[in-house]
Short mmCIF file of C-alpha atoms in Angstrom, two decimals:
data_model
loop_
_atom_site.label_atom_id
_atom_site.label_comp_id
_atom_site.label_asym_id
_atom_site.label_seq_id
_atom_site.Cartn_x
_atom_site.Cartn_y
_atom_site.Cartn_z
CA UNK A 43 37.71 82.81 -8.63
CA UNK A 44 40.90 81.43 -8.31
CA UNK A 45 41.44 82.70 -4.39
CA UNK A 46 44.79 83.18 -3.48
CA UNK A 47 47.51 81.70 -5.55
CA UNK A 48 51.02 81.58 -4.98
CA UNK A 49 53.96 80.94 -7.14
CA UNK A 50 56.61 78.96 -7.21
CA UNK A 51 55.55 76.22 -6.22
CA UNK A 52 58.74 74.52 -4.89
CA UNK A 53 62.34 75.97 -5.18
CA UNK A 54 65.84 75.26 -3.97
CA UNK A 55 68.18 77.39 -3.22
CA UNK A 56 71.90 77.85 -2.58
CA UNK A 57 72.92 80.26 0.58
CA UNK A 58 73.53 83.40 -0.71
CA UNK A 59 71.05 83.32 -3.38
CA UNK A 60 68.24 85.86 -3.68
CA UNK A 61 64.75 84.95 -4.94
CA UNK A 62 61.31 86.66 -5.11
CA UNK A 63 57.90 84.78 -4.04
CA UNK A 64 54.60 85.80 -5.54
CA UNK A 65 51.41 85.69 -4.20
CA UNK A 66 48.13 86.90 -5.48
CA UNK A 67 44.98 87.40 -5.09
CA UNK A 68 41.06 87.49 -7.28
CA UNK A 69 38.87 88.72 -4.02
CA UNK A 70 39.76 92.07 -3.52
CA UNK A 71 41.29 91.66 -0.63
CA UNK A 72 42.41 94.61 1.27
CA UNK A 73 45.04 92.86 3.54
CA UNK A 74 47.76 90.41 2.98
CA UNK A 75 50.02 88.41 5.31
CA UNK A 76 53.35 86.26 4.64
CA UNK A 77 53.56 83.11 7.40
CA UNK A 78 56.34 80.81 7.19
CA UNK A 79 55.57 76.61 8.82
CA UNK A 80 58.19 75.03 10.36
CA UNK A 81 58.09 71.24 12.12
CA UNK A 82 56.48 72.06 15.55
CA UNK A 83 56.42 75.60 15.28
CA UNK A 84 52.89 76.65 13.70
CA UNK A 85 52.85 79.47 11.46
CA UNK A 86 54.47 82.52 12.33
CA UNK A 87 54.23 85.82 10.07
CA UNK A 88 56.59 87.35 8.89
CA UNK A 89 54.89 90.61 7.01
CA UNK A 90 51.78 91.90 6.22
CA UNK A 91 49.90 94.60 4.42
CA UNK A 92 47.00 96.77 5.18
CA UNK A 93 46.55 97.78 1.82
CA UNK A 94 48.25 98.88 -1.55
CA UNK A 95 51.54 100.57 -0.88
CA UNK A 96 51.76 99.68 2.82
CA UNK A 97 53.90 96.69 4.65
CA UNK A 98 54.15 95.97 8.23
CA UNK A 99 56.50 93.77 9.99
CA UNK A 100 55.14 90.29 11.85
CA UNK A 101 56.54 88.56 14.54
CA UNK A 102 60.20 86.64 12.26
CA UNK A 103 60.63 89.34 9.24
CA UNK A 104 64.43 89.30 9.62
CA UNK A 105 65.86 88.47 6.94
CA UNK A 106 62.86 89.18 4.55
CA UNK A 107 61.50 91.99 2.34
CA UNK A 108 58.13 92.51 1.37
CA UNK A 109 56.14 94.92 -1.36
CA UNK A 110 52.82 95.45 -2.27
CA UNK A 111 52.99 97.61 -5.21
CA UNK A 112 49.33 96.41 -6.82
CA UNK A 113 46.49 95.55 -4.29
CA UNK A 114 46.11 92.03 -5.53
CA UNK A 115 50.02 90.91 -5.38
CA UNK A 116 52.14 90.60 -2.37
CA UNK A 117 55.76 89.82 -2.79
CA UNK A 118 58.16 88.18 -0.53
CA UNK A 119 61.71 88.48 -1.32
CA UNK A 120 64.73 86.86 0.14
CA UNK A 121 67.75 88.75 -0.67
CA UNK A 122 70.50 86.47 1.03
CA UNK A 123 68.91 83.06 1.62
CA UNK A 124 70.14 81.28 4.80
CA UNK A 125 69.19 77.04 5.18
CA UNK A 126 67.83 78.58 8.68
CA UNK A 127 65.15 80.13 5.91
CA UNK A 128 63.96 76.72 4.62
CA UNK A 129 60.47 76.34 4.90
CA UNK A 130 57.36 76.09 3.86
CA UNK A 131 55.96 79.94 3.07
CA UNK A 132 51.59 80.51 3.30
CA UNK A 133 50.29 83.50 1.80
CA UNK A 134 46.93 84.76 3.04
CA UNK A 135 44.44 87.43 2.24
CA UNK A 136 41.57 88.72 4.25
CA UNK A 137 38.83 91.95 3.42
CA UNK A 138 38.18 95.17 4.65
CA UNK A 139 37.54 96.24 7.97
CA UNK A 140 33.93 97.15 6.59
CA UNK A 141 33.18 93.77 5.67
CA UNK A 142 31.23 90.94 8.00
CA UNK A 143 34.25 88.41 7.22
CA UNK A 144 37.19 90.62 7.64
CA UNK A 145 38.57 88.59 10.42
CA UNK A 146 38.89 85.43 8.61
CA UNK A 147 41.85 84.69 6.61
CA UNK A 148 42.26 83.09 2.95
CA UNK A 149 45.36 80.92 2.58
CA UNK A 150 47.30 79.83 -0.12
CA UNK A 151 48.77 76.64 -0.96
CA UNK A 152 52.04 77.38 0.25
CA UNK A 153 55.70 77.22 -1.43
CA UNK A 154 58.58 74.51 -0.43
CA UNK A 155 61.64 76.44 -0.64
CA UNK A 156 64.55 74.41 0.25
CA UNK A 157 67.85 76.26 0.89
CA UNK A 158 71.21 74.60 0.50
CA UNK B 152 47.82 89.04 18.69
CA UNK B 153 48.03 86.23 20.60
CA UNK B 154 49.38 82.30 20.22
CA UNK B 155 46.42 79.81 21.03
CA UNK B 156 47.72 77.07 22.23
CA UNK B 157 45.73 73.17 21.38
CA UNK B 158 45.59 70.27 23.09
CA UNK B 159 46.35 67.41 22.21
CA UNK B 160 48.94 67.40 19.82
CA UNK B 161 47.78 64.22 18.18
CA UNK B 162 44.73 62.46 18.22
CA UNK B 163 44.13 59.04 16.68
CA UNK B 164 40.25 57.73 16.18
CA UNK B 165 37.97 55.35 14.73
CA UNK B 166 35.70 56.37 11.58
CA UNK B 167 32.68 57.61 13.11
CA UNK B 168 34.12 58.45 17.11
CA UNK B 169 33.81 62.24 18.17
CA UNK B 170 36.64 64.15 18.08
CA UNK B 171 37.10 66.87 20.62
CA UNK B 172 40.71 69.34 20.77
CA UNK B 173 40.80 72.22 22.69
CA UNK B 174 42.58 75.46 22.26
CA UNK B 175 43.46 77.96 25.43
CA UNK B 176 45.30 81.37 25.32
CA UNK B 177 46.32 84.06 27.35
CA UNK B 178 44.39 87.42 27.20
CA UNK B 179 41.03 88.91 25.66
CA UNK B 180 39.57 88.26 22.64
CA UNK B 181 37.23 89.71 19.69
CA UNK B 182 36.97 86.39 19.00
CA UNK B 183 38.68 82.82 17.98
CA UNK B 184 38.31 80.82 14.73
CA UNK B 185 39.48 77.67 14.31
CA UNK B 186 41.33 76.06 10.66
CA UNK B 187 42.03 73.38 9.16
CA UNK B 188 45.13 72.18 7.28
CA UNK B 189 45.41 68.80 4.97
CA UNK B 190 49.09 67.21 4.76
CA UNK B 191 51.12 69.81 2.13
CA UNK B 192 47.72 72.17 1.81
CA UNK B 193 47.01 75.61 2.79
CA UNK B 194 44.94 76.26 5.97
CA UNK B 195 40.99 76.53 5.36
CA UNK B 196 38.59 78.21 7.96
CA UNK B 197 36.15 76.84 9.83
CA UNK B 198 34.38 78.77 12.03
CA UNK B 199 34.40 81.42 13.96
CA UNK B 200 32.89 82.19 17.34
CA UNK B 201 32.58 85.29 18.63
CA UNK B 202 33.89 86.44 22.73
CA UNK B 203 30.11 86.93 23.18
CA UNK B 204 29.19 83.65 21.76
CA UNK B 205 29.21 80.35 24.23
CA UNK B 206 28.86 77.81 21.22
CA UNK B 207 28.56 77.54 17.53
CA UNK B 208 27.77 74.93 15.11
CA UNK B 209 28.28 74.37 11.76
CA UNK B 210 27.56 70.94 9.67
CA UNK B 211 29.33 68.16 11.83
CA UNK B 212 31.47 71.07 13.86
CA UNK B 213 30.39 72.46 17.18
CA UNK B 214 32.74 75.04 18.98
CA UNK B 215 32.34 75.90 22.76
CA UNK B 216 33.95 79.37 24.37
CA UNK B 217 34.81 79.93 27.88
CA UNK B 218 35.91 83.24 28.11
CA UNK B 219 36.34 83.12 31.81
CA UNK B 220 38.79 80.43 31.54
CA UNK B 221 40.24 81.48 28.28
CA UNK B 222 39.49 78.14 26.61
CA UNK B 223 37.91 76.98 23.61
CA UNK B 224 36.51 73.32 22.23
CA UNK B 225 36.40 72.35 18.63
CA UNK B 226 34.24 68.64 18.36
CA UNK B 227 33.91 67.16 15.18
CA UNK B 228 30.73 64.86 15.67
CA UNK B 229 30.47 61.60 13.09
CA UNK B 230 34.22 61.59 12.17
CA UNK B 231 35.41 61.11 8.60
CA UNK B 232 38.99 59.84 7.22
CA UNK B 233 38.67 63.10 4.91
CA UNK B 234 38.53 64.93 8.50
CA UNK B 235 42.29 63.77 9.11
CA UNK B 236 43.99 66.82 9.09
CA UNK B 237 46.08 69.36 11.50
CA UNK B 238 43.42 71.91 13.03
CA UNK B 239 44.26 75.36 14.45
CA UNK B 240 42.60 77.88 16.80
CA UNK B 241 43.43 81.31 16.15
CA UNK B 242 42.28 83.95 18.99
CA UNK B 243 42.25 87.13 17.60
CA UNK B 244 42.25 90.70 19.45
CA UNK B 245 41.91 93.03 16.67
CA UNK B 246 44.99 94.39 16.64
CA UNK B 247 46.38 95.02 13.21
CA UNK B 248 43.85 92.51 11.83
CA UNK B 249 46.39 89.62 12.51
CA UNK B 250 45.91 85.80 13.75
CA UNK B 251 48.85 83.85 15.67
CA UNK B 252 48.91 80.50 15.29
CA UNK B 253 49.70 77.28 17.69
CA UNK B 254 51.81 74.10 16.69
CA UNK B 255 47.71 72.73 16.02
CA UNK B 256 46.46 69.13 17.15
CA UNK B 257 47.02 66.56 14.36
CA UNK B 258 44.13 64.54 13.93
CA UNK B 259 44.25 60.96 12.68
CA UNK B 260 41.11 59.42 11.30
CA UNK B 261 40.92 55.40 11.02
CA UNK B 262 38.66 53.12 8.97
#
């Protein structure tokens, strides 16, 4: 299994540009969360789902959009990027509530997205 | 949810030395797990103990909870240079099956 991926990678930016990251995942996971890392802040979320067709809003989803159209892909779009939105973005998956591990979260390996 | 909050924020040891951060938060827990995060990776779990757990080990890891003082203790026995990394505790209440995270204790690991 390849966990959770997400894609890009690294991206820049210019303010006012819109962009669309992807993150999926091979477990079957039935939720997914969105955290953004900033120097000395930790991880904060900014959405997360529950399952397929649902989205919640974290603690910093201004500014954000979310969808989670197919149960393995969670998308984070920025329709208006700021440079306040430059960061480093963590996608995570965990199981159902039935499971014995549905507490525990599966991260990504995060996307640099640099805005001008 | 609620932000755990470690202690210290940076730790520098000697290959081998015990490493011991501590995490503390505010209100009741399920439980608390703790994760770890390489320079430019994703955060990994590492354990989890439960609220009516006291202490839990796993390989070179032994976590301690103190419910009654809100606290927790991550030690890393036998440290590693592969062990330098940022680690995170993550109380969690249940609610909406989400973690908060603290600004984590960076650990440096020396030959």
């Amino acid at each position: 299994n390849a966990g959770v991926t997400q894609t890009p990678k690294f991206r820049v930016l210019k303010t006012g540009q819109s962009m669309t990251l992807l993150c999926a995942q091979d477990m079957n996971h039935e939720y997914m969360y969105w955290y953004r890392q900033d120097p000395g802040m930790g991880l904060r979320l900014i959405h997360y789902s529950v399952g397929e067709g649902t989205t919640a809003k974290g603690e910093v989803p201004d500014g954000y959009n979310v969808s989670r159209l197919k149960k393995q892909n969670f998308l984070l779009g920025l329709e208006s990027a700021a440079p306040s939105q430059t960061s480093v973005y963590f996608c995570a998956s965990s199981e159902e509530r039935t499971s014995g591990r549905w507490e525990t979260q599966y991260f990504g390996p995060g996307t640099r997205l640099l805005v001008l | 949810s609620q932000q755990g909050e470690e202690d210290p924020q940076a730790l520098s040891i000697q290959e081998g030395e015990n490493a011991t951060m501590n995490c503390s938060y505010k209100t009741s827990i399920n439980n608390l797990q703790w994760y770890r995060q390489n320079s430019g990776r994703g955060l990994v779990h590492l354990i989890l103990i439960r609220s009516n757990e006291r202490e839990k080990h796993s390989g070179r890891l032994r976590v301690t909870l103190d419910t009654s003082k809100k606290s927790s203790s991550l030690l890393i026995t036998a440290s590693r240079a592969a062990d330098t990394a940022s680690y995170f505790c993550a109380p969690f209440t249940g609610g909406g099956n989400k973690l908060t995270f603290g600004t984590g204790t960076q650990l440096k690991v020396e030959l």
